[in-house]
PDB file of C-alpha atoms in Angstrom:
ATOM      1  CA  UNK A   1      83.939  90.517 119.663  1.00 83.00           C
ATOM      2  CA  UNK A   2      83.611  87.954 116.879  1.00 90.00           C
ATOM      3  CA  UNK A   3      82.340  84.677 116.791  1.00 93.00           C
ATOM      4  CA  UNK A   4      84.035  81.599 116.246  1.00 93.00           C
ATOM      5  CA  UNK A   5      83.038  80.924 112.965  1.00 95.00           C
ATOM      6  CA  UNK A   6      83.741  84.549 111.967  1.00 96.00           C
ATOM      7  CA  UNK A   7      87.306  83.936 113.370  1.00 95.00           C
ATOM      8  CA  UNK A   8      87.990  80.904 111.659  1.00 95.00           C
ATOM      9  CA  UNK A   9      86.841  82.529 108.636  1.00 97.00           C
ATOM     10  CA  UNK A  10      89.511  85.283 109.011  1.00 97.00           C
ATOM     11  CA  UNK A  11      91.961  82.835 109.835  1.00 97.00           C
ATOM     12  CA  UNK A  12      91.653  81.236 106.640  1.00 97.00           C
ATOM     13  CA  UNK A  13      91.403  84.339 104.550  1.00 98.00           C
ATOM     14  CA  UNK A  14      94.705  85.694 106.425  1.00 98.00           C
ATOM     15  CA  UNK A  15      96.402  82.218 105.969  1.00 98.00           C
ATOM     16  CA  UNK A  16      95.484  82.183 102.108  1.00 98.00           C
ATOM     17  CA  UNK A  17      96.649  85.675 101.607  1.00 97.00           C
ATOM     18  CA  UNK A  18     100.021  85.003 103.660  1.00 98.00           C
ATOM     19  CA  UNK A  19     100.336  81.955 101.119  1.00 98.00           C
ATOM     20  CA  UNK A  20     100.248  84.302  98.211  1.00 97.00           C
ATOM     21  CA  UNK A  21     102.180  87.035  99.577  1.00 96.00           C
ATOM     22  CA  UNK A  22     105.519  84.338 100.065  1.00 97.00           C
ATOM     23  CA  UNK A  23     105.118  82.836  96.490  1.00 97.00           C
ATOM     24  CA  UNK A  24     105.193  86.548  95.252  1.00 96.00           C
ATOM     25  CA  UNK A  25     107.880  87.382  98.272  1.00 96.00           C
ATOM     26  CA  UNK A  26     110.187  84.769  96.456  1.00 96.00           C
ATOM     27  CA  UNK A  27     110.351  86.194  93.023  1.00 96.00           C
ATOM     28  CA  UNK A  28     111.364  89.671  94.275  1.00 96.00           C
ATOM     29  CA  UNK A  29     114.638  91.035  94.874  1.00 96.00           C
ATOM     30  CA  UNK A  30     116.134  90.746  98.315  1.00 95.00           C
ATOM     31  CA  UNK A  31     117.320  94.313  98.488  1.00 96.00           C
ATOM     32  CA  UNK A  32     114.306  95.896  96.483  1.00 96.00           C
ATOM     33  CA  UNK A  33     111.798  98.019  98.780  1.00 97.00           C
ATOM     34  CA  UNK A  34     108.963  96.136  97.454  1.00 97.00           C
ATOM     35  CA  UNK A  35     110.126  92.741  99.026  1.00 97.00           C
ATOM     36  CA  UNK A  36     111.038  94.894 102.311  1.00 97.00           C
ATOM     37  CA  UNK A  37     107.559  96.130 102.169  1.00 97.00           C
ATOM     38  CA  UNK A  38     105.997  92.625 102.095  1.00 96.00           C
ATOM     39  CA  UNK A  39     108.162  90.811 104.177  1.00 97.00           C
ATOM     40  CA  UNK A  40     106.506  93.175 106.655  1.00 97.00           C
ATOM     41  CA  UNK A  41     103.045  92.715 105.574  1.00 96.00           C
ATOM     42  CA  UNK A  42     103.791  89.159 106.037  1.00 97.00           C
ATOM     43  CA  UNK A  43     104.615  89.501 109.302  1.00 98.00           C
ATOM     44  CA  UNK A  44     102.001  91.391 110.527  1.00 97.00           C
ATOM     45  CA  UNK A  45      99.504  88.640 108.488  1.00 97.00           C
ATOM     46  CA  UNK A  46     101.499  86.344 110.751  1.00 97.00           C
ATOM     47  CA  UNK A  47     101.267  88.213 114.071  1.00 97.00           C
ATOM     48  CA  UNK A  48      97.267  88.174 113.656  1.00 96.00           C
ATOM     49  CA  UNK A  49      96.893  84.527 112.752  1.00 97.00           C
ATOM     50  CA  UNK A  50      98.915  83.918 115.900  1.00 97.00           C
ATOM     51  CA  UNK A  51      96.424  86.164 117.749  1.00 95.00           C
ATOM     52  CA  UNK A  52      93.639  84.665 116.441  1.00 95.00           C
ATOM     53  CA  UNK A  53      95.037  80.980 117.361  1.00 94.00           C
ATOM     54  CA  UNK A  54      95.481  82.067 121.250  1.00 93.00           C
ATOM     55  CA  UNK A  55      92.061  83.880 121.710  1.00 88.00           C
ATOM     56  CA  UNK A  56      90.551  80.631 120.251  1.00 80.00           C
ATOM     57  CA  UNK A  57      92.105  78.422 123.246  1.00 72.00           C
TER      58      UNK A  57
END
């Protein structure tokens, strides 16, 4: 499907975005929709990293 350097690439893009996302995540209100809404973006970002790390083994 992809390569391994296009894989690694993603990786790194999801890994720098999930990096963002929790500074931002942090600064938001606990109870406000919009940190709801990215805590679950985050873990979705997480859940494909993790896919990413077991097709690569």
């Amino acid at each position: 499907m992809f390569s391994q350097l296009e894989l690694r690439l993603i990786k790194s893009t999801l890994k720098s975005r999930i990096e963002k996302e929790t500074t931002e995540l942090k600064q938001l209100d606990e109870d406000s929709d919009e940190y709801m809404e990215k805590a679950n973006d985050l873990m979705v970002l997480d859940a494909l990293v993790s896919k990413i790390d077991n097709s690569q083994h």
